[in-house]
XYZ file of C-alpha atoms in Angstrom:
456
model
C -8.644 -17.567 12.386
C -8.100 -18.607 15.991
C -4.797 -18.708 17.850
C -4.881 -22.516 17.682
C -5.399 -22.488 13.923
C -2.602 -19.926 13.599
C -0.279 -22.266 15.503
C -1.148 -25.159 13.161
C -0.063 -23.049 10.177
C 3.405 -22.669 11.627
C 4.680 -26.043 10.386
C 8.030 -25.902 12.174
C 8.688 -22.213 11.555
C 11.059 -20.174 13.701
C 10.321 -17.347 16.140
C 11.239 -13.911 14.763
C 11.117 -10.988 17.197
C 11.147 -7.223 16.652
C 10.302 -4.017 18.460
C 8.620 -0.893 17.108
C 8.640 2.391 18.999
C 6.394 4.997 17.373
C 7.464 8.396 18.710
C 7.941 12.057 17.764
C 11.236 12.608 15.915
C 13.081 15.083 13.743
C 14.088 13.497 10.436
C 16.510 14.548 7.726
C 14.788 13.870 4.397
C 17.814 14.899 2.362
C 18.702 18.418 3.376
C 15.189 19.038 4.697
C 14.593 18.584 8.433
C 11.004 17.861 9.495
C 9.300 17.183 12.789
C 7.133 14.082 12.434
C 6.293 10.700 13.947
C 8.248 7.590 13.016
C 9.329 4.133 14.209
C 12.962 5.180 14.484
C 15.473 7.758 13.312
C 14.756 7.273 9.611
C 12.005 6.444 7.146
C 11.125 3.810 6.179
C 11.089 2.179 9.605
C 12.961 -1.008 10.523
C 13.023 -3.680 7.809
C 11.432 -6.852 9.183
C 12.186 -10.215 7.578
C 10.907 -13.735 8.167
C 10.306 -16.977 6.296
C 6.886 -18.322 5.388
C 5.643 -20.313 8.370
C 7.617 -18.306 10.943
C 6.001 -16.836 14.033
C 6.469 -13.062 14.041
C 6.362 -11.417 17.475
C 6.487 -7.614 17.472
C 6.383 -5.533 20.644
C 4.955 -2.042 20.061
C 5.878 0.611 22.627
C 3.694 3.635 21.893
C 5.610 6.815 22.755
C 3.255 9.030 20.768
C 0.944 11.511 22.511
C -2.087 9.741 20.942
C -3.480 6.256 20.329
C -2.000 4.195 17.519
C -2.041 0.690 15.975
C -0.078 -1.404 13.468
C -1.700 -3.067 10.458
C 0.232 -5.773 8.593
C -0.765 -4.868 5.060
C -1.327 -7.848 2.749
C -0.709 -10.578 5.335
C -3.445 -13.228 5.635
C -3.006 -13.380 9.401
C -5.266 -14.170 12.352
C -8.019 -11.606 12.764
C -7.193 -10.323 16.246
C -3.697 -9.305 15.062
C -4.857 -7.300 12.007
C -4.417 -3.959 13.768
C -7.700 -2.121 13.054
C -9.032 -0.330 16.157
C -12.772 -0.680 16.526
C -12.804 -3.782 14.314
C -10.102 -6.190 15.540
C -8.521 -4.565 18.607
C -8.603 -1.685 21.030
C -6.227 1.141 20.123
C -2.774 1.165 21.673
C -2.976 4.096 24.060
C -0.276 6.678 24.636
C 2.493 5.207 26.830
C 0.962 1.733 26.392
C 2.421 -1.399 24.807
C 0.935 -4.151 22.665
C 2.288 -7.445 21.347
C 1.444 -8.552 17.815
C 2.070 -12.260 17.352
C 1.062 -14.213 14.242
C 2.279 -16.695 11.654
C 3.331 -15.249 8.297
C 1.845 -17.728 5.792
C 2.829 -16.527 2.312
C 6.109 -15.342 0.784
C 6.131 -11.832 -0.600
C 6.660 -8.103 -0.197
C 4.444 -6.532 2.463
C 4.491 -3.447 4.664
C 3.215 -2.238 8.004
C 1.609 1.040 9.038
C -0.944 2.445 11.505
C -4.663 2.035 10.945
C -5.392 5.037 13.144
C -6.591 8.282 11.606
C -4.212 9.677 8.976
C -1.042 8.589 10.818
C 0.150 6.755 7.686
C 0.825 10.188 6.150
C 3.567 10.780 8.690
C 6.716 8.637 8.913
C 5.000 5.595 10.387
C 5.620 2.823 7.882
C 8.086 0.055 7.167
C 8.563 -3.046 5.023
C 8.003 -6.693 5.947
C 9.621 -9.261 3.638
C 8.585 -12.907 3.830
C 10.917 -15.355 2.093
C 9.800 -18.619 0.561
C 11.648 -21.789 -0.399
C 12.038 -20.735 -4.051
C 13.192 -17.139 -4.116
C 13.931 -15.160 -7.282
C 17.451 -15.776 -8.608
C 19.177 -12.375 -8.485
C 22.597 -10.928 -7.739
C 21.221 -8.153 -5.535
C 18.004 -7.100 -3.857
C 16.861 -3.507 -3.387
C 13.866 -2.413 -1.338
C 12.436 0.814 -2.758
C 9.734 2.635 -0.784
C 7.799 5.541 -2.323
C 6.009 8.230 -0.339
C 4.275 11.578 -0.636
C 5.211 13.931 2.197
C 3.599 16.918 3.918
C 4.222 16.469 7.674
C 6.534 19.068 9.196
C 6.481 21.333 6.127
C 3.946 23.750 7.576
C 1.006 21.382 7.990
C 0.313 18.055 9.627
C -1.811 15.385 7.926
C -4.568 16.053 10.477
C -4.619 19.710 9.427
C -4.775 18.662 5.766
C -7.780 16.448 6.513
C -9.447 19.267 8.431
C -8.895 21.585 5.474
C -10.353 19.068 3.026
C -13.441 18.622 5.177
C -13.826 22.380 5.520
C -13.661 22.842 1.753
C -10.749 25.267 1.891
C -6.986 25.451 2.294
C -5.610 24.949 -1.224
C -1.928 25.476 -1.799
C 0.431 22.618 -1.074
C -1.921 21.210 1.536
C -5.066 20.228 -0.326
C -7.218 20.288 -3.429
C -10.223 21.565 -1.523
C -13.108 23.300 -3.260
C -12.998 21.172 -6.432
C -15.799 18.759 -7.229
C -13.856 16.243 -9.319
C -14.636 13.615 -6.697
C -18.371 13.729 -7.241
C -20.277 11.540 -9.645
C -20.968 14.387 -12.069
C -17.802 16.300 -11.243
C -14.607 16.650 -13.209
C -13.872 20.340 -13.021
C -10.190 21.219 -12.682
C -7.764 19.647 -10.301
C -5.027 17.062 -10.614
C -5.759 14.822 -13.567
C -4.180 11.758 -15.175
C -5.008 10.273 -18.550
C -4.677 6.834 -16.949
C -6.443 7.468 -13.653
C -8.690 10.499 -14.090
C -8.789 12.481 -10.858
C -5.424 11.632 -9.364
C -5.488 12.869 -5.794
C -6.762 15.447 -3.339
C -3.526 16.699 -1.776
C -0.736 18.804 -3.262
C 2.446 17.540 -1.621
C 5.587 19.644 -1.349
C 7.869 16.569 -1.228
C 8.039 13.120 -2.787
C 10.432 10.571 -1.316
C 12.246 7.446 -2.426
C 13.620 5.572 0.597
C 13.117 8.606 2.785
C 15.074 11.037 0.603
C 14.004 13.904 -1.614
C 15.145 14.332 -5.203
C 17.487 17.121 -4.075
C 19.609 14.650 -2.091
C 18.579 11.196 -3.310
C 19.434 7.761 -2.041
C 22.045 5.885 -4.119
C 21.623 2.250 -5.145
C 24.967 0.683 -6.118
C 25.612 -2.281 -8.364
C 27.835 -3.608 -11.148
C 27.156 -3.695 -14.870
C 25.433 -6.906 -15.905
C 24.052 -7.695 -12.449
C 20.462 -8.867 -12.178
C 18.737 -6.918 -9.408
C 15.431 -7.735 -7.764
C 13.707 -4.480 -6.813
C 10.864 -4.689 -4.308
C 8.776 -1.533 -4.795
C 6.277 -0.428 -2.122
C 3.950 2.572 -2.460
C 3.546 3.799 1.123
C 1.985 7.066 -0.053
C -1.367 8.297 1.197
C -2.819 10.152 -1.805
C -0.452 9.535 -4.743
C 0.011 6.846 -7.367
C 3.519 6.703 -8.816
C 4.802 5.903 -12.302
C 8.077 4.030 -11.706
C 10.893 3.683 -14.238
C 14.662 3.232 -14.375
C 16.271 5.373 -17.054
C 17.766 3.331 -19.892
C 16.408 0.028 -18.553
C 13.429 -2.278 -19.009
C 11.630 -3.601 -15.932
C 10.514 -7.211 -15.775
C 7.546 -7.501 -13.412
C 7.644 -10.817 -11.505
C 5.342 -10.347 -8.481
C 2.302 -8.279 -7.556
C 1.303 -7.809 -3.909
C 3.588 -10.697 -2.982
C 2.323 -13.290 -5.473
C 4.154 -14.366 -8.659
C 2.861 -13.261 -12.053
C 3.713 -14.297 -15.591
C 6.793 -12.083 -16.196
C 6.096 -8.989 -18.291
C 8.652 -6.486 -19.565
C 7.783 -2.769 -19.484
C 9.405 0.659 -19.517
C 7.273 1.929 -16.601
C 4.928 0.612 -13.941
C 2.025 2.455 -12.319
C 1.701 1.618 -8.619
C -1.234 2.717 -6.488
C -1.199 3.398 -2.782
C -0.784 0.119 -0.899
C 0.342 -1.880 -3.938
C 3.698 -3.680 -4.059
C 5.513 -4.971 -7.122
C 8.716 -6.971 -7.508
C 10.644 -6.285 -10.704
C 14.007 -7.429 -12.039
C 16.478 -5.268 -13.931
C 19.749 -6.140 -15.636
C 22.031 -3.222 -14.873
C 23.803 -1.205 -17.535
C 27.101 0.641 -17.104
C 26.908 4.192 -15.778
C 24.618 6.336 -13.645
C 20.854 6.169 -14.027
C 17.731 7.655 -12.482
C 15.187 5.487 -10.709
C 12.163 7.771 -10.831
C 8.756 7.790 -9.173
C 6.582 10.293 -11.035
C 3.634 11.511 -8.941
C 0.822 10.547 -11.303
C -1.233 13.548 -12.383
C 0.689 15.865 -10.049
C 3.615 18.208 -10.524
C 6.425 16.380 -8.789
C 8.254 13.143 -8.309
C 10.805 11.165 -6.373
C 14.268 10.047 -7.380
C 16.962 7.544 -6.456
C 20.318 7.226 -8.212
C 21.436 3.876 -9.646
C 25.230 3.868 -9.922
C 27.232 1.087 -11.561
C 30.123 3.140 -12.992
C 31.253 6.616 -13.944
C 28.756 9.224 -15.094
C 26.889 12.399 -14.266
C 24.420 12.256 -11.401
C 20.841 12.877 -12.607
C 19.374 16.219 -11.594
C 16.438 16.510 -9.177
C 14.007 17.007 -12.064
C 14.962 13.721 -13.792
C 11.498 12.383 -12.978
C 9.934 14.918 -15.363
C 11.330 13.174 -18.449
C 9.244 10.107 -17.640
C 5.955 11.931 -17.094
C 3.225 10.532 -19.331
C 5.165 7.571 -20.727
C 3.168 4.352 -21.224
C 2.873 2.338 -18.022
C 1.712 -1.101 -16.946
C -1.011 -1.459 -14.273
C -1.496 -4.298 -11.823
C -4.814 -5.180 -13.481
C -2.850 -5.967 -16.680
C -0.980 -8.893 -15.083
C -1.789 -12.598 -15.022
C -0.898 -15.061 -12.245
C 1.429 -18.010 -12.563
C -0.332 -21.370 -12.516
C 1.000 -22.069 -9.019
C -1.076 -19.268 -7.462
C -4.112 -19.198 -9.743
C -7.404 -19.581 -7.859
C -9.023 -22.944 -8.598
C -12.015 -22.821 -10.932
C -15.289 -23.030 -9.027
C -18.709 -21.463 -8.947
C -19.274 -18.177 -7.161
C -21.359 -18.705 -4.010
C -21.939 -15.102 -3.008
C -21.740 -11.711 -4.716
C -21.418 -8.252 -3.247
C -21.383 -4.892 -4.977
C -19.258 -2.164 -3.397
C -20.427 1.110 -4.899
C -17.754 3.790 -4.425
C -18.913 7.389 -4.337
C -17.987 10.744 -2.882
C -17.750 14.457 -3.265
C -14.988 16.970 -2.738
C -17.515 19.657 -1.782
C -18.344 18.060 1.588
C -15.461 15.581 1.513
C -17.633 12.559 2.239
C -16.649 9.190 0.749
C -18.870 6.138 0.935
C -19.375 2.476 0.059
C -22.942 1.520 -0.874
C -24.164 4.933 0.247
C -22.857 4.566 3.794
C -19.821 5.989 5.574
C -17.795 3.946 8.045
C -18.480 3.265 10.909
C -22.162 3.508 9.885
C -21.554 0.995 7.089
C -23.570 -2.109 6.286
C -21.151 -5.062 6.751
C -20.918 -7.536 3.869
C -21.826 -11.034 5.121
C -19.794 -14.064 4.019
C -19.527 -17.649 5.230
C -16.424 -19.772 5.589
C -15.782 -21.930 2.532
C -17.561 -19.677 0.052
C -16.182 -18.294 -3.192
C -17.066 -14.604 -2.975
C -17.166 -12.154 -5.855
C -16.723 -8.478 -5.027
C -17.759 -5.995 -7.709
C -16.208 -2.563 -7.167
C -18.345 0.049 -8.943
C -16.648 3.451 -9.016
C -19.222 6.212 -9.412
C -16.747 8.997 -8.749
C -14.250 10.793 -10.975
C -11.398 9.790 -8.640
C -9.428 6.539 -8.740
C -9.581 4.318 -5.665
C -6.971 1.667 -4.742
C -9.243 -0.825 -2.992
C -7.675 -3.041 -0.313
C -9.172 -6.097 1.395
C -7.673 -7.246 4.702
C -6.873 -10.850 5.595
C -7.237 -12.245 2.062
C -5.900 -12.108 -1.437
C -8.227 -11.975 -4.392
C -7.951 -12.644 -8.095
C -9.290 -10.407 -10.803
C -12.345 -12.233 -12.112
C -10.995 -11.993 -15.666
C -8.174 -14.394 -14.704
C -5.928 -11.634 -13.434
C -3.202 -11.588 -10.825
C -3.579 -12.506 -7.153
C -3.641 -9.216 -5.255
C -4.903 -7.561 -2.083
C -4.995 -3.989 -3.452
C -6.222 -2.962 -6.903
C -6.830 0.357 -8.647
C -10.455 0.990 -9.621
C -10.544 3.798 -12.160
C -13.281 6.461 -12.465
C -16.653 5.231 -13.694
C -15.215 1.704 -13.947
C -16.564 -1.579 -12.569
C -13.996 -4.207 -11.598
C -14.727 -7.704 -10.256
C -12.495 -9.786 -7.996
C -12.906 -13.257 -6.498
C -11.710 -14.451 -3.104
C -12.011 -17.651 -1.123
C -13.529 -17.064 2.304
C -10.940 -19.082 4.206
C -10.003 -16.751 7.075
C -12.901 -16.154 9.498
C -13.204 -12.838 11.272
C -14.186 -9.224 10.718
C -12.065 -7.773 7.915
C -11.790 -4.191 6.726
C -12.244 -3.398 3.035
C -11.438 0.173 2.095
C -9.865 2.681 -0.225
C -6.137 3.045 0.406
C -6.249 6.770 -0.166
C -5.951 7.408 3.563
C -8.020 10.600 3.348
C -10.869 8.754 1.608
C -10.765 5.890 4.122
C -10.747 8.258 7.082
C -13.682 10.138 5.539
C -15.895 7.083 5.245
C -14.816 4.836 2.345
C -14.492 1.650 4.365
C -16.654 -1.336 5.220
C -16.146 -4.874 6.566
C -16.334 -8.411 5.286
C -18.204 -10.065 8.143
C -18.021 -13.835 8.581
C -21.191 -15.371 9.999
C -20.766 -17.576 13.062
């Protein structure tokens, strides 16, 4: 998409401005001080909000000692603003500034983060909400951001990656030395009955809205209120099983787009996925939990509407293993269903890797030595993700949303389980060079990325 085409999409929208300053900071995560990098004095970073059709202008002042970037996850924006160094822009150098400026086209829950190395596994992330003309009718809105945390606890994410590549380290830093990522692997390690191999990194902390379970964030409401909860998984290596004790969740949106409402006790959310749910609040004190799927830990927030005992830091454990809904189980509302049409082009993306050498690939190649996937504007494109590893992969496509080929929800990130093939359809309506990759940041940084490449 060109700047001129981006301007035509604006349709009378307003200018919304913001400033992000990535820099080294010391954060209090709830009684635990850590040295890390962040966009401010807390995590998540500043909440950005606009309306569909608005022009978002964000000045980034890089006060880090290294290059960085900002990717606007899930937004179908113009290509040169997508924030992927080496694909859509030069990196933002230390002490340099960069202006991101683009129209936000679709309502929904989105987030922003670097696309530079493993910087996402620090405190560099925040939420972008885009409002539409017909917003969900609710008494309150809560933004709930989930994260797995290692930075400042004795290792940095870069050291974790180095350990994984070296095949050693263990402990809270990595799962190195286990071959459950290889095609014929499966020995030991962190396992989930839903997802198989459930991650490579043992994290010492899991956060909900930047707080540990020892000193959790509190969400306040009144009995009987209907609350819209926007849940974002900003983690780098962990899927979370989300539940609110004593309540049913009604799932209304997936990755920003409305779905046929479904009621569930728990929701499984992969890295990079976002779900909107509604809850009718009971009277008392309840635990909002984020169980680290297949791992020994979890995050916690406290929901308080009246008198009661505050849940203990291990409240997440009572929800481990309970049935959970996945994004692939949802169906779109008619208003956002892709029109029926023939598929013009098909691409297989074969996902493979091994823990032994910590090399992850798509179609046998590791980024940046990948073979780009050609598409042409106007085509209906079917992507077939074929997972030949024993690890789950949340696959994310930039600049587009897709629909599960079985008539499933509109999404931009979807979990592909071990030894599973999953097909999605997208309309090639946004020309450019677009990354497609696993949203396990350690897999992406170790090769599991390619590009959708529009032909001139």
